[in-house]
Amino acid sequence: MAFKMLRYPPAMARNKRDIDAQTKREAIVTHAHELFMAHGFDDTSMAMISRAAAIAPNTIYWYFAGKDEVLLAALDRLIAGLALEYNTKHFRSPLQRLTWVFNQFDAHHKLIQAVHARLDQSPALRAWHDHYHQALEALLTEQMVKEGKARDRAQLMATVGTFVIEGLLSHPHSQAQRKAILAWLAGEAPSSQPG
Amino acid sequence: MAFKMLRYPPAMARNKRDIDAQTKREAIVTHAHELFMAHGFDDTSMAMISRAAAIAPNTIYWYFAGKDEVLLAALDRLIAGLALEYNTKHFRSPLQRLTWVFNQFDAHHKLIQAVHARLDQSPALRAWHDHYHQALEALLTEQMVKEGKARDRAQLMATVGTFVIEGLLSHPHSQAQRKAILAWLAGEAPSSQPG
DNA sequence: ACCTGAACACCGTTCAAGT
DNA sequence: ACCTGAACACCGTTCAAGT
C-alpha cells in the first residue's frame, strides 16, 4: 500500500532497475537508429524496431511517447557524439573544418532526411530541427566573422551555407561537385579555371 | 462477344465517355491538389480525396496506379501552368524573374515538400524531381552565362542557387531575409551596408 | 516498475462483382 | 469502360491485465 506511492522500488533494487531500464532504452535507440538508416523512417515500423530489440511492440511505448520520440532520442545521441568529437578535434583550415562537419552529417543523412520529412507532423522534431539549424548557422557566421567578413554579410552567407549543406545532403551529386561547392562555401573562392 | 474485344464502346458513346473520364480524372487531381496543400501529403488519405470527389475510395485506382501517381498528376499540371505563364511573361530584370519563379514555387511549396518526402519511396517521384531540378539548374546557368559569367562558375552557382531556393521553400524566414537572399542570388550583389 | 496480448482506428491497395 | 462493397495486410497507438 504505502510503497505504491514511491516512484521507485527501494534503494538496492532501484539502482539495478534504473540501470537496466537505461540500457534497454539505449538498446531500443540503437536498433531504431540502424533501422532508420537502412530503410528510412517511414519504412521502419515499430514492429521492426521491437523485433530487433527482442521486446513486444507496445513495450517501446513504456520508454518513448511515440515513434517520433525514438527518432528524437537517436538524433540527440548522434549530435552529442558529434559535438564531443568536434570540440576535441582541431582543424588545419576552415575548409577542413567544413568538410569534416559535412561528412559527419552525410554519414547519417538518412536520419536527417527523416527529420525533414516529419517537420510538419511533429512539433518536437520541428523544434529540434530549428534549434540545430540555427546553431549551425551561428557556427558558420562566427567562423566567417573571425575570418574578417562583415557581420551582416556573414549572416547572409551562413543562411545560404546551411541551405547548401542541406541541399548536398539530400541530392545526388558527384564527388567533384561536392568538393567544388564546399571549397566555394569555405572561402567563397572562385572555382578553379581549367587550362 | 465481338465487341468485347474493342477497347472502347462505339464512336458516339466513346467520345462522351472519354470526356467524362477526363473530367473526372481532373476533378480527382484538383481535389487532391487542394487537400495536399491544406493538410500535406501524408495527412491526406485516399478516403479524403474520394470523399471530396464524391466517389468510392477505390475508384481512384481506376484512374491512377496509386497515391503517388495522383501527386504526380497534380505536379505535372502545376508545372505546365507555370511554364505557360513563364513563357508569355517578360521580366524587367534577372531579380524580377527569379523572384517570380520563386514566388510561384512558394505558393505551392506544400506540394513540393511532398515530393521531397516521397523521393525514396517512389521512383516515379524521384525521376520527376531530378528532371525538374536539373531543368531549373539549367535555366539558372543559362541566365548567368547570358549575363557574362564563365560557364563552369555559372554551373556551380546554379547548383547552389537551386539548393538555396529549396532551402527558402522549406524553412521559415523573414521577408527581409528572402529579399536579401534572392538579391544576392540574382546578382551576387553584396548585401546592403547600413549607415 | 516494467512488460505484454489483444484490440482499436486507421491506412493504401486489391479483388470479385456489378452496370 | 467504369464503379463499388468488402476484404487484406498492414500501421502506430491504447488498454486492461499480468509480474
XYZ file of C-alpha atoms (C1' of nucleotides) in Angstrom:
428
model
C 0.000 0.000 0.000
C 2.474 2.582 1.220
C 5.206 1.622 -1.251
C 2.744 2.110 -4.062
C 3.262 5.820 -3.570
C 7.010 5.578 -4.069
C 8.101 6.401 -7.578
C 10.791 3.710 -7.428
C 11.368 0.421 -5.599
C 13.720 0.537 -2.549
C 17.323 1.693 -2.989
C 19.173 -1.558 -3.722
C 16.816 -2.749 -6.375
C 16.181 0.760 -7.618
C 19.707 1.312 -8.813
C 19.774 -2.029 -10.591
C 16.407 -1.482 -12.149
C 17.344 2.008 -13.319
C 20.475 0.769 -14.969
C 18.623 -1.990 -16.715
C 15.948 0.413 -17.870
C 18.529 2.845 -19.182
C 20.380 0.060 -21.006
C 17.183 -1.175 -22.565
C 16.200 2.330 -23.608
C 19.544 2.771 -25.289
C 19.232 -0.599 -26.993
C 15.924 0.495 -28.492
C 17.514 3.723 -29.730
C 20.477 1.876 -31.200
C 18.336 -0.565 -33.123
C 15.979 2.180 -34.242
C 18.931 4.263 -35.423
C 20.272 1.413 -37.520
C 16.887 0.597 -38.995
C 16.104 4.226 -39.806
C 19.460 4.475 -41.571
C 18.921 1.271 -43.518
C 15.250 1.632 -44.518
C 14.274 5.199 -43.743
C 11.875 6.364 -41.044
C 8.609 5.615 -42.845
C 9.696 2.165 -43.909
C 10.754 1.228 -40.395
C 7.808 0.044 -38.307
C 7.592 -0.101 -34.555
C 7.259 -3.858 -35.036
C 10.632 -3.970 -36.779
C 12.295 -1.993 -34.004
C 10.731 -4.152 -31.307
C 11.765 -7.330 -33.130
C 15.369 -6.078 -33.310
C 15.290 -5.211 -29.618
C 13.560 -8.513 -28.772
C 10.598 -6.948 -26.998
C 6.897 -6.618 -27.669
C 5.950 -3.747 -29.997
C 3.985 -1.873 -27.375
C 6.827 -2.092 -24.871
C 8.507 0.718 -26.796
C 5.693 2.939 -25.520
C 6.846 2.385 -21.991
C 10.122 4.095 -22.847
C 9.001 6.572 -25.502
C 5.874 8.606 -26.114
C 5.849 7.559 -29.759
C 7.835 6.854 -32.891
C 8.918 10.471 -33.309
C 10.365 10.444 -29.812
C 12.500 7.433 -30.677
C 13.873 9.339 -33.644
C 14.460 12.343 -31.426
C 16.457 10.239 -28.971
C 18.579 8.859 -31.809
C 19.213 12.382 -33.067
C 20.174 13.687 -29.640
C 22.675 10.900 -29.162
C 24.108 11.462 -32.623
C 24.577 15.199 -32.086
C 26.057 14.695 -28.618
C 28.662 12.368 -30.094
C 29.467 14.734 -32.916
C 29.756 17.743 -30.607
C 32.140 15.828 -28.384
C 34.383 14.883 -31.281
C 34.148 18.338 -32.837
C 35.354 20.023 -29.674
C 38.373 17.773 -29.160
C 39.454 17.997 -32.790
C 41.421 20.835 -34.338
C 41.312 21.643 -37.989
C 44.026 22.931 -40.286
C 41.736 25.193 -42.260
C 38.163 26.422 -42.480
C 37.657 24.149 -45.474
C 38.855 21.146 -43.493
C 36.508 22.034 -40.668
C 33.565 22.434 -43.002
C 34.375 19.221 -44.822
C 34.548 17.282 -41.573
C 31.208 18.616 -40.351
C 29.614 17.904 -43.684
C 30.958 14.365 -43.838
C 29.577 13.598 -40.390
C 26.130 14.760 -41.417
C 26.435 12.917 -44.680
C 27.234 9.639 -42.946
C 23.871 9.936 -41.161
C 21.902 11.786 -43.803
C 19.050 9.287 -43.710
C 18.331 10.336 -40.146
C 18.416 13.997 -41.082
C 16.140 13.300 -44.004
C 13.675 11.727 -41.585
C 13.646 14.938 -39.554
C 12.749 16.999 -42.596
C 10.040 14.569 -43.626
C 8.366 14.806 -40.190
C 8.753 18.555 -39.550
C 5.098 19.327 -40.155
C 3.725 16.339 -38.254
C 5.839 16.609 -35.122
C 6.275 19.884 -33.224
C 9.052 18.228 -31.202
C 11.025 17.442 -34.348
C 10.275 20.912 -35.689
C 11.747 22.412 -32.515
C 14.769 20.130 -32.684
C 15.408 20.978 -36.318
C 15.042 24.718 -35.867
C 17.348 24.659 -32.870
C 20.218 22.891 -34.583
C 19.656 24.672 -37.846
C 20.167 27.941 -36.056
C 23.170 26.536 -34.180
C 24.834 25.521 -37.432
C 24.068 28.930 -38.890
C 25.593 30.649 -35.859
C 28.689 28.483 -36.090
C 29.160 29.359 -39.749
C 28.550 33.040 -39.053
C 31.128 33.219 -36.255
C 33.616 31.401 -38.435
C 33.188 33.941 -41.212
C 33.323 36.920 -38.871
C 36.546 35.534 -37.434
C 37.875 35.450 -40.979
C 37.142 39.137 -41.321
C 33.753 39.242 -43.016
C 31.239 41.926 -42.162
C 28.650 40.529 -39.784
C 25.539 41.024 -41.874
C 27.265 39.668 -44.944
C 28.418 36.699 -42.859
C 24.883 36.104 -41.637
C 23.522 36.026 -45.145
C 26.217 33.636 -46.303
C 25.655 31.427 -43.260
C 21.980 31.026 -44.130
C 22.969 30.269 -47.697
C 25.563 27.867 -46.328
C 23.109 25.804 -44.290
C 20.774 25.591 -47.285
C 23.657 24.431 -49.460
C 24.699 21.813 -46.914
C 21.140 20.508 -46.663
C 20.939 20.534 -50.439
C 24.088 18.461 -50.767
C 22.813 16.034 -48.125
C 19.547 15.428 -49.918
C 20.619 15.439 -53.560
C 22.796 13.027 -55.513
C 25.969 14.669 -56.748
C 29.483 13.844 -57.861
C 32.495 13.961 -55.561
C 33.925 16.748 -57.724
C 30.754 18.804 -57.338
C 30.819 18.367 -53.608
C 34.439 19.388 -53.396
C 33.913 22.493 -55.520
C 30.846 23.572 -53.592
C 32.423 23.083 -50.185
C 35.514 24.967 -51.335
C 33.369 27.813 -52.570
C 31.438 27.772 -49.318
C 34.533 27.771 -47.136
C 36.316 30.616 -48.829
C 33.937 31.870 -51.417
C 36.908 31.015 -53.593
C 36.303 31.163 -57.326
C 36.049 27.733 -58.916
C 39.333 26.653 -60.416
C 39.825 27.607 -64.042
C 40.986 24.766 -66.264
C 43.990 25.341 -68.578
C -18.781 -11.298 -77.939
C -17.074 -9.427 -80.749
C -17.411 -6.004 -79.161
C -15.770 -7.300 -76.055
C -12.500 -7.089 -77.924
C -12.943 -3.377 -78.628
C -11.047 -1.205 -76.205
C -13.851 1.345 -76.247
C -17.624 1.394 -76.733
C -18.852 2.541 -80.191
C -17.985 6.001 -81.514
C -20.853 8.161 -80.279
C -20.728 6.952 -76.727
C -16.965 6.700 -76.786
C -16.400 10.370 -77.185
C -18.812 11.195 -74.423
C -17.360 8.620 -72.120
C -13.821 9.800 -72.770
C -14.711 13.360 -71.978
C -16.415 12.340 -68.793
C -13.500 10.189 -67.779
C -11.038 13.007 -68.428
C -13.192 15.451 -66.480
C -13.460 13.071 -63.577
C -9.748 12.428 -63.614
C -9.094 16.146 -63.472
C -11.600 16.559 -60.682
C -9.718 13.971 -58.630
C -6.446 15.796 -59.278
C -7.966 19.152 -58.362
C -9.343 17.909 -55.063
C -6.158 16.039 -54.271
C -4.093 19.148 -55.030
C -6.191 21.234 -52.653
C -6.075 18.633 -49.893
C -2.322 18.083 -50.252
C -1.825 21.834 -49.967
C -4.077 22.132 -46.930
C -3.011 19.071 -44.931
C 0.148 17.754 -46.561
C 0.520 14.510 -48.492
C 0.791 12.129 -45.545
C -2.171 13.624 -43.736
C -4.359 13.391 -46.817
C -5.895 9.932 -47.172
C -7.306 8.386 -50.301
C -10.603 8.360 -48.405
C -10.451 12.139 -48.022
C -9.756 12.634 -51.710
C -12.528 10.284 -52.736
C -14.956 11.988 -50.377
C -14.107 15.379 -51.900
C -14.589 13.948 -55.394
C -17.785 12.144 -54.337
C -16.645 8.694 -55.427
C -15.727 5.456 -53.689
C -12.132 5.343 -52.368
C -11.080 2.502 -54.632
C -12.454 4.262 -57.712
C -9.342 6.446 -57.642
C -7.417 3.297 -58.563
C -9.277 3.115 -61.832
C -7.718 6.432 -62.855
C -4.381 6.243 -61.039
C -1.944 3.499 -60.152
C -1.660 4.800 -56.609
C -1.450 7.801 -54.337
C 1.969 8.842 -55.644
C 0.579 8.952 -59.183
C -2.146 11.334 -58.071
C 0.520 13.628 -56.656
C 2.489 13.290 -59.874
C -0.525 14.332 -61.935
C -1.041 17.363 -59.712
C 2.624 18.308 -60.113
C 2.547 17.939 -63.886
C -0.481 20.164 -64.150
C 1.098 22.735 -61.850
C 4.332 22.874 -63.836
C 2.519 23.010 -67.152
C 0.603 26.040 -65.935
C 3.710 27.742 -64.621
C 5.679 27.082 -67.819
C 2.876 28.573 -69.887
C 2.763 31.728 -67.801
C 6.550 31.973 -67.612
C 6.909 31.906 -71.390
C 4.320 34.608 -72.050
C 5.677 36.889 -69.357
C 8.659 39.194 -69.739
C 10.693 40.377 -66.824
C 12.408 43.712 -66.238
C 15.437 42.206 -64.534
C 17.032 38.902 -63.567
C 15.994 39.593 -59.977
C 12.400 40.073 -61.027
C 12.486 36.863 -62.994
C 13.968 34.934 -60.097
C 11.523 36.430 -57.616
C 8.564 35.493 -59.806
C 9.743 31.901 -60.194
C 10.386 31.631 -56.502
C 7.001 33.054 -55.545
C 5.239 30.545 -57.794
C 7.044 27.661 -56.130
C 6.414 29.182 -52.738
C 2.684 29.396 -53.349
C 2.677 25.622 -53.829
C 5.525 24.667 -51.521
C 3.437 22.049 -49.717
C 3.261 20.069 -52.938
C 6.991 20.378 -53.477
C 7.588 19.324 -49.905
C 5.551 16.195 -50.577
C 7.835 15.353 -53.493
C 10.897 15.539 -51.276
C 9.278 13.448 -48.580
C 8.461 10.659 -51.067
C 11.698 10.669 -53.105
C 12.995 7.462 -51.590
C 9.700 5.587 -51.699
C 8.656 6.422 -55.228
C 10.993 6.044 -58.220
C 8.460 7.962 -60.327
C 8.606 10.949 -57.999
C 12.392 10.642 -57.837
C 12.538 10.814 -61.628
C 10.156 13.758 -61.698
C 12.162 15.636 -59.084
C 15.519 15.014 -60.700
C 14.190 16.086 -64.079
C 12.837 19.436 -62.933
C 15.686 20.034 -60.547
C 18.067 19.764 -63.461
C 15.800 21.930 -65.623
C 15.814 24.683 -63.007
C 19.581 24.405 -62.714
C 19.972 24.682 -66.492
C 17.710 27.722 -66.582
C 19.749 29.441 -63.900
C 23.009 28.502 -65.627
C 21.934 29.900 -68.997
C 20.731 33.059 -67.318
C 24.126 33.576 -65.688
C 26.064 32.760 -68.835
C 23.938 35.299 -70.687
C 24.974 37.822 -68.057
C 28.592 37.125 -68.841
C 29.615 34.572 -66.224
C 32.119 31.841 -67.066
C 30.243 28.615 -67.721
C 31.755 26.457 -65.001
C 31.372 29.209 -62.452
C 27.773 29.646 -63.585
C 27.164 25.907 -63.220
C 28.439 25.901 -59.655
C 26.340 28.909 -58.733
C 23.286 27.368 -60.383
C 23.590 24.266 -58.210
C 24.000 26.484 -55.187
C 21.028 28.503 -56.419
C 18.663 25.542 -56.588
C 19.737 24.443 -53.102
C 19.104 27.949 -51.794
C 15.671 28.082 -53.422
C 14.738 24.716 -51.943
C 16.083 25.897 -48.608
C 13.939 29.007 -48.665
C 10.905 26.951 -49.646
C 11.292 24.567 -46.749
C 12.455 26.857 -43.960
C 10.672 29.666 -42.158
C 12.300 33.031 -42.771
C 11.537 36.716 -42.708
C 10.526 38.696 -45.765
C 13.748 40.713 -45.420
C 15.864 37.554 -45.404
C 14.128 36.295 -48.504
C 14.640 39.587 -50.286
C 18.334 39.752 -49.391
C 18.989 36.157 -50.399
C 17.179 36.419 -53.716
C 19.019 39.672 -54.471
C 22.319 38.023 -53.676
C 21.360 35.054 -55.815
C 20.268 37.169 -58.769
C 23.325 39.331 -58.975
C 25.665 38.016 -56.352
C 25.259 41.598 -55.181
C 26.771 42.392 -51.791
C 24.173 42.818 -49.069
C 23.392 46.463 -48.406
C 25.527 48.111 -45.751
C 23.584 50.069 -43.141
C 24.658 53.648 -42.303
C 8.179 -0.532 -12.369
C 8.066 -2.968 -16.302
C 6.047 -5.842 -19.934
C 2.603 -7.909 -22.940
C -1.675 -9.907 -25.745
C -5.382 -8.184 -27.653
C -7.774 -4.713 -29.582
C -8.680 -0.047 -31.971
C -8.966 3.049 -35.563
C -6.869 3.862 -39.169
C -4.081 3.308 -43.843
C -3.204 2.214 -49.092
C -4.421 -1.232 -52.059
C -6.732 -5.443 -54.273
C -10.411 -8.315 -55.831
C -14.668 -10.115 -57.244
C -18.819 -8.497 -58.675
C -21.894 -5.275 -60.567
C -23.569 -1.953 -64.534
C -15.443 1.010 -69.583
C -16.351 2.391 -65.259
C -17.555 1.885 -60.352
C -18.093 -0.183 -55.839
C -18.551 -3.110 -51.218
C -15.926 -5.951 -48.904
C -11.758 -7.616 -47.662
C -6.494 -7.738 -46.963
C -2.321 -6.802 -44.866
C -0.549 -3.566 -42.753
C 0.278 0.730 -39.465
C 1.004 3.471 -34.820
C -1.050 3.507 -30.590
C -4.006 2.259 -26.367
C -5.765 -0.517 -22.697
C -6.501 -3.910 -19.363
C -4.077 -7.307 -17.297
C -0.120 -9.611 -15.768
C 4.519 -9.833 -12.881
